[in-house]
Short mmCIF file of C-alpha atoms in Angstrom, two decimals:
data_model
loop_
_atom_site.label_atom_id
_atom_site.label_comp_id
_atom_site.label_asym_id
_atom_site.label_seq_id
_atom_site.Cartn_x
_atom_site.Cartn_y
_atom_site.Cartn_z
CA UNK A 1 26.05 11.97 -9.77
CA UNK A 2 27.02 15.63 -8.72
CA UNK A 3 24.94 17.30 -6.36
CA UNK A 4 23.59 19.20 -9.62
CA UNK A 5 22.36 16.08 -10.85
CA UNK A 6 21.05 14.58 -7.78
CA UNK A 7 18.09 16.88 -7.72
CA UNK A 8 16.87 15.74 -11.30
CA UNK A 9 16.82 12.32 -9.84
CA UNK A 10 13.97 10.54 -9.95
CA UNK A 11 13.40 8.44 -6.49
CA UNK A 12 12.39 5.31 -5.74
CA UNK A 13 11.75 5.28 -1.85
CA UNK A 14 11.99 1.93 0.01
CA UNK A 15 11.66 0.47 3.85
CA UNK A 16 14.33 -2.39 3.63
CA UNK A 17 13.49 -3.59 6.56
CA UNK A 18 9.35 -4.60 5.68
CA UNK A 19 10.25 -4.78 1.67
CA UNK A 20 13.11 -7.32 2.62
CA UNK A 21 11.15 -9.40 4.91
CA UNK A 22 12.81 -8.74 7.50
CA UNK A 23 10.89 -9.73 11.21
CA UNK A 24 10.64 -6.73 13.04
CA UNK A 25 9.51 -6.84 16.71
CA UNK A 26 10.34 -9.74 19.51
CA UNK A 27 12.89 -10.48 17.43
CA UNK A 28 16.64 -10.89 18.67
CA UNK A 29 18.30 -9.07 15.16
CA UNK A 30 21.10 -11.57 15.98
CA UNK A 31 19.35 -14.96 15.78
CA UNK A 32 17.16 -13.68 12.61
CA UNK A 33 20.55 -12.87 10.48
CA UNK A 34 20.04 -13.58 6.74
CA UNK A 35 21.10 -11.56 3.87
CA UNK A 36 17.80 -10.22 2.47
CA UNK A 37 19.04 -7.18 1.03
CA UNK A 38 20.03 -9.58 -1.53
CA UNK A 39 16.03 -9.43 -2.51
CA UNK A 40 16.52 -5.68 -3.17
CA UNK A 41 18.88 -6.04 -5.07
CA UNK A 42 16.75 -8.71 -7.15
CA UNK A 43 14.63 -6.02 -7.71
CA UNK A 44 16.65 -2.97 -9.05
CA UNK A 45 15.82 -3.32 -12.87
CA UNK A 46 12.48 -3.05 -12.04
CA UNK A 47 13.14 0.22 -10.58
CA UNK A 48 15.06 1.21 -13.43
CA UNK A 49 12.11 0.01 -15.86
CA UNK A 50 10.01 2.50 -13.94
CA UNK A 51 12.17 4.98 -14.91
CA UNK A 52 13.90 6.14 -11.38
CA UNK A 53 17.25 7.01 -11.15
CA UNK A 54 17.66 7.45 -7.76
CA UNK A 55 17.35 4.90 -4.49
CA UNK A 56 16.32 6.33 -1.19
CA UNK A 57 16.82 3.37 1.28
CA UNK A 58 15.16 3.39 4.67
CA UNK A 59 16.63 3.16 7.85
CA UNK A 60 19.92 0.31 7.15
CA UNK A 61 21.88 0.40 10.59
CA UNK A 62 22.06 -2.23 13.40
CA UNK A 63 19.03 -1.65 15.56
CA UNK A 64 16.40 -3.20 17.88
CA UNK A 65 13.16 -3.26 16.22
CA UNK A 66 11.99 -1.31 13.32
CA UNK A 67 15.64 0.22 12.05
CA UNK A 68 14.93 4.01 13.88
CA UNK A 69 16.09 2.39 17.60
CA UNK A 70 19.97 2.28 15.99
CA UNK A 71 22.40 0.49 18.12
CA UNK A 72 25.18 0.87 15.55
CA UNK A 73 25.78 3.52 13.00
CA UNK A 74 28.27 1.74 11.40
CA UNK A 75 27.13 -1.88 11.38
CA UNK A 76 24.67 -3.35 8.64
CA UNK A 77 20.88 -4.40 10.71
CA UNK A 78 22.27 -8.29 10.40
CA UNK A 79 18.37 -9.06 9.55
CA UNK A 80 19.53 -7.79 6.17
CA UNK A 81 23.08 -8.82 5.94
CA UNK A 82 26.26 -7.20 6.57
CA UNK A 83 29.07 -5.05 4.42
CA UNK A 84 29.11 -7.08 1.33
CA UNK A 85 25.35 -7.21 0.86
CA UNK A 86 25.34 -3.11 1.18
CA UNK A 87 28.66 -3.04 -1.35
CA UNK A 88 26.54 -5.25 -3.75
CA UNK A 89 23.54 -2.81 -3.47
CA UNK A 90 25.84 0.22 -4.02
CA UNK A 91 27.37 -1.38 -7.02
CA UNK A 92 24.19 -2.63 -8.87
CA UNK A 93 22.47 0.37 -7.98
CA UNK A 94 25.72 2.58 -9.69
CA UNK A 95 25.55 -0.04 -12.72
CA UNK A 96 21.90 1.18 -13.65
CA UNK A 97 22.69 4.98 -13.20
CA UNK A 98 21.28 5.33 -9.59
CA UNK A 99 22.10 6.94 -6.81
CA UNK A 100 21.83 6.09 -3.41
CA UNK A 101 21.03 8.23 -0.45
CA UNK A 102 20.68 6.26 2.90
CA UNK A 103 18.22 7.32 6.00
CA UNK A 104 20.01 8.83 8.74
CA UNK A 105 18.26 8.09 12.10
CA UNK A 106 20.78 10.94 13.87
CA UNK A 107 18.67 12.57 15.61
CA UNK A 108 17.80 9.53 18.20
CA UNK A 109 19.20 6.10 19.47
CA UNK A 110 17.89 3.12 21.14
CA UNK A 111 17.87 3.37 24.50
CA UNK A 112 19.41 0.08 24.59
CA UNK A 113 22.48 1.50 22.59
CA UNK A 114 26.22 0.79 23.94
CA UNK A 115 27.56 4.43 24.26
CA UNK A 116 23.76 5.22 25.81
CA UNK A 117 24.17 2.49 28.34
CA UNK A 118 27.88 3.12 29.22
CA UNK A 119 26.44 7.12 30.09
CA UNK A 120 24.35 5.58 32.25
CA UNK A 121 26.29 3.49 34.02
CA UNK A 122 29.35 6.38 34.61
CA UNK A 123 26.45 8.41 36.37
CA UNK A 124 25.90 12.60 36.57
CA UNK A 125 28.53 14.67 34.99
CA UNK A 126 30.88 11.63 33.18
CA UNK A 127 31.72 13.08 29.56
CA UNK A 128 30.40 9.92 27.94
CA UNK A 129 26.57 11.66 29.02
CA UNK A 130 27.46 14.55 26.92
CA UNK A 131 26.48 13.11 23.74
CA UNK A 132 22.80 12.92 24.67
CA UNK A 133 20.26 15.16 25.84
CA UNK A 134 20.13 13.33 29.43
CA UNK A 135 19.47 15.20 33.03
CA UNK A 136 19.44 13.25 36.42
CA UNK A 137 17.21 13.73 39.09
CA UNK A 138 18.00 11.91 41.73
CA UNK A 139 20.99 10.36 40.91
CA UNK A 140 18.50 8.26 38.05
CA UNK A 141 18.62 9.27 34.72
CA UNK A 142 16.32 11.10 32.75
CA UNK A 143 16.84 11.28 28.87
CA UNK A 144 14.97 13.17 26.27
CA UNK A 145 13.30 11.23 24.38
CA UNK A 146 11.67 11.02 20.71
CA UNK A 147 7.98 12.03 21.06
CA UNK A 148 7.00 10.02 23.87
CA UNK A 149 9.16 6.88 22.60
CA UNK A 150 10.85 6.35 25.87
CA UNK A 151 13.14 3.50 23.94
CA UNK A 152 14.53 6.62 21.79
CA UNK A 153 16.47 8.89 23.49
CA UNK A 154 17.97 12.06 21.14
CA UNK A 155 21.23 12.87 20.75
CA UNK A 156 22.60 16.64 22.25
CA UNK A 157 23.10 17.48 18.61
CA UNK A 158 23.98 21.12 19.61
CA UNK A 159 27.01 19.77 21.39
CA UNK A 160 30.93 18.81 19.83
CA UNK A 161 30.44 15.10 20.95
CA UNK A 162 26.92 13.77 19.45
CA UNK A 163 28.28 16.38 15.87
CA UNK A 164 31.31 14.37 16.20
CA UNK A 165 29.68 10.89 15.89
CA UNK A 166 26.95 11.83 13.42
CA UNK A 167 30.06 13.27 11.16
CA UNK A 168 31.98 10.30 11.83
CA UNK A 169 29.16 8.04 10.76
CA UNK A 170 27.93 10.19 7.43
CA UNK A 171 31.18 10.17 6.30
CA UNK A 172 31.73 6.59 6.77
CA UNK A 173 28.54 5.75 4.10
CA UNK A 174 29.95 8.06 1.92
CA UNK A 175 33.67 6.58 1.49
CA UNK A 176 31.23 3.53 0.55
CA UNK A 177 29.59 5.52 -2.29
CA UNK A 178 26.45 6.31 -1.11
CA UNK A 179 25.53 9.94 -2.70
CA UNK A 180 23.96 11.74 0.56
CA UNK A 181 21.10 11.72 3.34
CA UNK A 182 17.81 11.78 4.48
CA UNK A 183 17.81 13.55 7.84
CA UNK A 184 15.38 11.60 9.50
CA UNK A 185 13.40 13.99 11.95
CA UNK A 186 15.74 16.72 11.33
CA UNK A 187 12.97 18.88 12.50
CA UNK A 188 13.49 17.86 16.17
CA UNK A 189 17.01 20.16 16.21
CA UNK A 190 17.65 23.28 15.07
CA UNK A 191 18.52 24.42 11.65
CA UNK A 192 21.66 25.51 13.39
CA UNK A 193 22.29 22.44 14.69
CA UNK A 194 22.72 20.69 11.14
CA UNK A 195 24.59 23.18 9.79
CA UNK A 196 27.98 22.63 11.28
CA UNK A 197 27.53 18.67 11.11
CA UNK A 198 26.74 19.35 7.33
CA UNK A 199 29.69 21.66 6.60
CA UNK A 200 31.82 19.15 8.28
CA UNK A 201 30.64 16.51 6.11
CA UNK A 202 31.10 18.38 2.80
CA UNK A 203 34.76 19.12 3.87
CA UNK A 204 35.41 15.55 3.16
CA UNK A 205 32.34 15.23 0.14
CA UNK A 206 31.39 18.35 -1.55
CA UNK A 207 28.97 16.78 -3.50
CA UNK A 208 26.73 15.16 -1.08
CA UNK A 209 23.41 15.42 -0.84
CA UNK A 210 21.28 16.48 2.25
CA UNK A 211 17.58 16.36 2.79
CA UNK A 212 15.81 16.87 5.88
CA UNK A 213 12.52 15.47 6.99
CA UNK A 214 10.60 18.51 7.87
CA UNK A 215 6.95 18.40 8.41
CA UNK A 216 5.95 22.29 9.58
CA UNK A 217 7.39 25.68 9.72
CA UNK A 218 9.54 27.51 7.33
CA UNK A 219 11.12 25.40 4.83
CA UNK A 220 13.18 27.86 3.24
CA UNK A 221 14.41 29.03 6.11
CA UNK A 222 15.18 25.83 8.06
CA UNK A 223 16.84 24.97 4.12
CA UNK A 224 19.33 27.94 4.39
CA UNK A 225 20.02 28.07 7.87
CA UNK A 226 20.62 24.14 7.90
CA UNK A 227 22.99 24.50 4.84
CA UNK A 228 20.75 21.56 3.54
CA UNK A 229 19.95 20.82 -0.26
CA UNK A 230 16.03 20.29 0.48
CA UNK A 231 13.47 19.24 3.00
CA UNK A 232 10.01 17.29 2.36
CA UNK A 233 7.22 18.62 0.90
CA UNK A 234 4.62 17.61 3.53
CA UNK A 235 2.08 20.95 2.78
CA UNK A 236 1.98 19.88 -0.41
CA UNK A 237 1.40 16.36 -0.22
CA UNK A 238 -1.54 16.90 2.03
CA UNK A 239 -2.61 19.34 -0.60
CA UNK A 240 -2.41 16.80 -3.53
CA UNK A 241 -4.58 13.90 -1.73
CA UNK A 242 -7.22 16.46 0.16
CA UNK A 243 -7.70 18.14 -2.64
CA UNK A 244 -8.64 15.30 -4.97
CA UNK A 245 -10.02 13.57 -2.01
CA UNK A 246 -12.28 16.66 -1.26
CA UNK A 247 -13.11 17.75 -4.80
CA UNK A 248 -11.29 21.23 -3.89
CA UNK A 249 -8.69 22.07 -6.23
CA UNK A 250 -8.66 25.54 -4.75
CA UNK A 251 -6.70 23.53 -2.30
CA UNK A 252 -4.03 22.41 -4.72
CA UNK A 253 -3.81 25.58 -6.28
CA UNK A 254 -3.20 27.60 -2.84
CA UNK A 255 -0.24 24.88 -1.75
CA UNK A 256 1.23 25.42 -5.15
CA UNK A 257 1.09 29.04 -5.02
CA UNK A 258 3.44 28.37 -1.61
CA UNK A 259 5.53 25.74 -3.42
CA UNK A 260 6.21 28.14 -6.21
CA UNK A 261 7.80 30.72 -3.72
CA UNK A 262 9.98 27.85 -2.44
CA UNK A 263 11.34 26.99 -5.69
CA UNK A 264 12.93 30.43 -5.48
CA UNK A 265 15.25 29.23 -2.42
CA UNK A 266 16.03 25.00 -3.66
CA UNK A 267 14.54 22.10 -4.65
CA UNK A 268 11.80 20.24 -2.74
CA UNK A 269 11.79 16.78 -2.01
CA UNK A 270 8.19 16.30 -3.55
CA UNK A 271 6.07 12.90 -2.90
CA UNK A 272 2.88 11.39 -2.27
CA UNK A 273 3.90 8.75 -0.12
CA UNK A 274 6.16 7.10 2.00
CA UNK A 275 6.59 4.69 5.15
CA UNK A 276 5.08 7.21 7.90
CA UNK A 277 1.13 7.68 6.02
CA UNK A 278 -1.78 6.09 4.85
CA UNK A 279 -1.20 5.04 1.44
CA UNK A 280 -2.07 7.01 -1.79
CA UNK A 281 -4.28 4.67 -3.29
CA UNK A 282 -5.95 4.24 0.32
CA UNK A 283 -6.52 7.78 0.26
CA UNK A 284 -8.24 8.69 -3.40
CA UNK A 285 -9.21 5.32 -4.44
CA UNK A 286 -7.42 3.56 -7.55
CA UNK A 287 -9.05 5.44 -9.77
CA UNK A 288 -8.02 9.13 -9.15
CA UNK A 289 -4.36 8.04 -8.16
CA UNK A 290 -3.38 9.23 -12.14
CA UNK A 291 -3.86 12.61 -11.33
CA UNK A 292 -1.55 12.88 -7.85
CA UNK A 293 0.95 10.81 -10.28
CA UNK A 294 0.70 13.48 -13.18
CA UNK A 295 1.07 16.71 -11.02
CA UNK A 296 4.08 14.97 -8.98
CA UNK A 297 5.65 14.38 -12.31
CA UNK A 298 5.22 18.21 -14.10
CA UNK A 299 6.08 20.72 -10.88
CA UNK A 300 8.67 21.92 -9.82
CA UNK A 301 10.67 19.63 -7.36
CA UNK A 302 12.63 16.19 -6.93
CA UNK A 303 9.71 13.33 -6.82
CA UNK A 304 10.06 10.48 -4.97
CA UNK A 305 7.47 7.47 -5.67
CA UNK A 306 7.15 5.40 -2.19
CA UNK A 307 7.38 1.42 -2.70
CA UNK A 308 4.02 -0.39 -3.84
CA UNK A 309 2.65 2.88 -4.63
CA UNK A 310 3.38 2.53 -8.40
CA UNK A 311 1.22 -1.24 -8.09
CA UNK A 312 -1.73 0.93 -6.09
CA UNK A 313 -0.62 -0.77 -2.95
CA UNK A 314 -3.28 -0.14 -0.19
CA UNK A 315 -2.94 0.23 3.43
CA UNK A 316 -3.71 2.15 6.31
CA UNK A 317 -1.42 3.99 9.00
CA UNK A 318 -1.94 3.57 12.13
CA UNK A 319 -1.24 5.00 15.75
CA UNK A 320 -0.26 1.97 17.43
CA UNK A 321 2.32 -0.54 17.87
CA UNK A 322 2.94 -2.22 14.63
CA UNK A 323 0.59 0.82 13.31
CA UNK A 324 2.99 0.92 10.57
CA UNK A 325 3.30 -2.46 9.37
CA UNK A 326 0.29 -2.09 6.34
CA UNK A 327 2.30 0.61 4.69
CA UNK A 328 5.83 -1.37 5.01
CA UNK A 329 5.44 -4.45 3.37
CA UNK A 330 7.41 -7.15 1.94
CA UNK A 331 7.59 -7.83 -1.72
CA UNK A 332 7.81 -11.08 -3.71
CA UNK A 333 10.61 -12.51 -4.21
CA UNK A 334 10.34 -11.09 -8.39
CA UNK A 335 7.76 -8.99 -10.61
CA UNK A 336 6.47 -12.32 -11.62
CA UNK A 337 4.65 -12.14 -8.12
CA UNK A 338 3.01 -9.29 -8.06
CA UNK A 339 -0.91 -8.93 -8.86
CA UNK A 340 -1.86 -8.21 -12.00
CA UNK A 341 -4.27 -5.11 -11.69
CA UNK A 342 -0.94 -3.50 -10.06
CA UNK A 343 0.46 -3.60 -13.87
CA UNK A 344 -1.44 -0.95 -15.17
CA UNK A 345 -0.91 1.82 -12.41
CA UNK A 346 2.97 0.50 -13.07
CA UNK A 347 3.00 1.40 -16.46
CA UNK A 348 1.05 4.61 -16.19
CA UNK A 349 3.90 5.88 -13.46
CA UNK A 350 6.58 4.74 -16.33
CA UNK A 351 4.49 7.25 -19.03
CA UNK A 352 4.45 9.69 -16.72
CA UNK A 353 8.24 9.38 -15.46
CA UNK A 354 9.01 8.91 -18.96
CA UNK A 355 7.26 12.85 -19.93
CA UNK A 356 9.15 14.40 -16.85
CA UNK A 357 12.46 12.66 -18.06
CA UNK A 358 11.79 13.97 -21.63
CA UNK A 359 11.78 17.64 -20.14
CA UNK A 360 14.24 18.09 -17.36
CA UNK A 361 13.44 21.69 -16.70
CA UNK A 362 10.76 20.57 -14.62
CA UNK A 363 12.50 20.29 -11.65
CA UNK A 364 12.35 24.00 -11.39
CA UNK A 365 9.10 24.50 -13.41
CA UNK A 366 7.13 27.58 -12.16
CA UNK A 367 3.39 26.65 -12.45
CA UNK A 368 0.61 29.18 -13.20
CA UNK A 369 -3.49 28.86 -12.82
CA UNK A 370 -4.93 28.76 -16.35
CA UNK A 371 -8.37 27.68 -15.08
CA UNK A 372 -9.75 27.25 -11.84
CA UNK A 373 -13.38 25.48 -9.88
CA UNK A 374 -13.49 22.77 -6.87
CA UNK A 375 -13.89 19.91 -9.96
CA UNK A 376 -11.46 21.41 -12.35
CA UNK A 377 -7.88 22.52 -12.89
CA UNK A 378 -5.68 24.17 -15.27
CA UNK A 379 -2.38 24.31 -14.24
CA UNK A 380 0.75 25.56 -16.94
CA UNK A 381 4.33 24.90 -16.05
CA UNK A 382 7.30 27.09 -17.19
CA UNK A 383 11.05 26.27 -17.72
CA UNK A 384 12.31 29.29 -15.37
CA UNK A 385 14.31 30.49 -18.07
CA UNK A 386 12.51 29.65 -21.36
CA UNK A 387 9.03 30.59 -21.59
CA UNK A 388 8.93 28.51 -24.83
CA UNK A 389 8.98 25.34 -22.87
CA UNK A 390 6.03 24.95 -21.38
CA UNK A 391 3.30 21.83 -20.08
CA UNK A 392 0.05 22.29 -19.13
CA UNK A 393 -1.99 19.43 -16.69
CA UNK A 394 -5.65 19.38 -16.53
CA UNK A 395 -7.04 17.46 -13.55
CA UNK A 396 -10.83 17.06 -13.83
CA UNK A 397 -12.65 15.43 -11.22
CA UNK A 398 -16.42 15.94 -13.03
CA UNK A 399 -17.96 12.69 -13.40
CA UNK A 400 -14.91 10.76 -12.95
CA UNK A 401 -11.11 11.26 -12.66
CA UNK A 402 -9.60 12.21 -15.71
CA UNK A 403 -6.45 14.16 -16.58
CA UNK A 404 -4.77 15.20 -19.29
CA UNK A 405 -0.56 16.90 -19.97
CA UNK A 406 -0.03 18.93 -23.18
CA UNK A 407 2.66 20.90 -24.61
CA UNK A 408 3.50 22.69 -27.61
CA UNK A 409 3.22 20.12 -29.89
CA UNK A 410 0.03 18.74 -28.60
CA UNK A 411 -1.11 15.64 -25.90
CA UNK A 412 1.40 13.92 -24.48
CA UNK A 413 -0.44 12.22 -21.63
CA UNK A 414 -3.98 11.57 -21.50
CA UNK A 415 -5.93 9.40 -18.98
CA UNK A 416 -10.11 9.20 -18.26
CA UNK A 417 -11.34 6.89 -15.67
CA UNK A 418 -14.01 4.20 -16.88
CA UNK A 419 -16.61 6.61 -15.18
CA UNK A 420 -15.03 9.89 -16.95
CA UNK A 421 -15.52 7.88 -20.38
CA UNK A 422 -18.85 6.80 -19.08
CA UNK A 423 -19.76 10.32 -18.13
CA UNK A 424 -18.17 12.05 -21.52
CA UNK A 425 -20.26 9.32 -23.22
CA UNK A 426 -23.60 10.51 -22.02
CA UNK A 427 -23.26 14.20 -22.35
CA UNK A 428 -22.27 13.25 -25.72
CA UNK A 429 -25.24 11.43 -26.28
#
């Protein structure tokens, strides 16, 4: 895909290491070698059934636990496989008209990593320290380290030498096929930290794609200064969730009143889950998860649906060790596994994939307020340069969670909740 095409993709976002399997902690990666990305690639028509046409792939690279404590960029995590697993990934993916864009943990390595260790041992002042953001006291080192993590220690990403090796590594992916990155915490450096690594990088692939995980702050800004394509959406998917969870659309509408003045600068990476939160279903309950689907799927933006979250997978993140392992889980080894009151919330994602698909200007829909109350609301999205084209999403939340997408030539999606029906029924009545 060009980069023009990329941000009409459609993603499916996935943790290889939990969806494969894959034994995460007190593990050596070593001994537990086996080639379980084979089991993702089992699974790619049924991301292509659901209607994606893009693959974001967690965190891939040789590393000590959970896949962000890297101890080689440019090694497959063995507890997946190695090269040809990865080139069989790429090529299946490419045979069903996906892309792939690959997590790039560049921001921080495990402490336990070679060039880390070797920076250590050479002591104060050696140039091998000079990729990380390490002081001495003492003649002992003292590393920065990711958010209290003291087995992460971040790379001096404002400096030639750490650039060097995140270039070095990006571009390697790339020669593979892989179609760009997610910056993971690319909020911990500067905008104008990214920037040269990125125009260094598009030297060699024009068309790559590059989205940074950004959770506060100015997203437009941090987006031009970075020279990246997008960053996530994180206002607005608290917005979607607390505002069906609170029965405050006034919420919604506020964050998309923001969103809209975003769309004016690029594309957001839009979601409502993925492998750092509680899940979606967790959050507003099976029955209201149609509506977060349906305004995902008709704003502005590039969606990404999160693993498990199109079966109403359930689980709860928390802020501990192995906090994270209810929202990364394996799947089956096929569909055939999976419950079957996941099927449903399945095919209701494909309807709704399936409308966005059928109108491509939504990716930079504008979105007005037709109607507005805590229960109710009215939203109508615009193609930015054809007024003609035009949706319009009703969530209603009175009596049960119900929603409804029409155009110009009438319904095209329509959902009510057993209690909407029940509710509709007895005002009828």
């Amino acid at each position: 895909m060009t980069s023009a095409a990329l941000h009409h993709a459609i993603w499916w976002h996935v943790y290889p290491l939990g969806f494969c399997g894959a034994p995460i902690r007190d593990v050596d990666p070593q001994q537990a070698a086996a080639p379980r990305l084979n089991l993702l690639i089992d699974w790619l028509d049924y991301a292509q059934d659901l209607g994606v046409n893009g693959l974001i792939v967690g965190p891939l690279f040789a590393s000590a636990t959970h896949g962000y404590d890297t101890l080689d960029y440019t090694r497959i995590d063995p507890r997946l496989g190695g090269d040809a697993e990865f080139g069989r990934l790429v090529t299946a993916a490419h045979e069903r008209g996906m892309a792939v864009v690959l997590d790039g943990v560049f921001n921080h390595v495990s402490a336990r990593h070679p060039a880390y260790l070797q920076a250590v041992a050479d002591g104060p002042g050696a140039p091998s320290g000079a990729v990380f953001r390490l002081n001495w006291r003492d003649g002992k080192p003292e590393p920065h380290v990711f958010e209290g993590h003291f087995d992460l220690v971040e790379l001096a990403l404002d400096g030639e030498p750490a650039r060097r090796l995140v270039v070095d590594a990006m571009n390697h992916w790339l020669d593979r096929g892989i179609a760009g990155w997610r910056l993971d915490a690319a909020y911990r450096a500067a905008p104008a930290d990214w920037a040269p690594i990125v125009a260094a990088v598009r030297e060699r692939h024009p068309q790559a794609l590059f989205l940074g995980e950004v959770i506060h702050g100015d997203y437009a800004d941090y987006v031009q200064a970075g020279g990246l394509d997008s960053v996530t959406q994180y206002e607005l998917w608290k917005a979607i969730w607390s505002a069906i969870s609170d029965r405050n659309f006034y919420e919604l509408s506020h964050a998309l009143q923001r969103h809209e003045a975003l769309l004016e600068t690029f594309t957001p990476w839009t979601f409502t889950g993925n492998h750092d939160v509680t899940r979606l279903a967790q959050k507003i309950g099976t029955d209201a998860l149609p509506l977060a689907v349906a305004v995902l799927m008709t704003i502005g933006g590039s969606p990404s649906i999160y693993y498990g979250d199109e079966q109403g997978f359930r689980g709860v993140k928390e802020d501990r060790p192995g906090g994270d392992d209810a929202v990364r889980p394996a799947f089956p080894a096929s569909p055939a596994e999976l419950a079957s009151y996941g099927w449903p919330i399945y095919h209701l994602h494909q309807d709704l994939i399936g409308l966005r698909r059928r109108h491509p200007w939504l990716v930079g829909a504008r979105t007005t307020t037709v109607h507005l109350a805590n229960e109710l609301f009215c939203y109508r999205s615009v193609a930015p340069e054809d007024p003609a084209a035009w949706l319009e999403t009703t969530l209603d939340l009175r009596g049960g969670p119900a929603v409804s997408v029409r155009g110009p030539q009438g319904t095209l999606f329509d959902y009510r909740s057993s209690a909407a029906t029940t509710a509709a029924s007895s005002t009828s009545q």
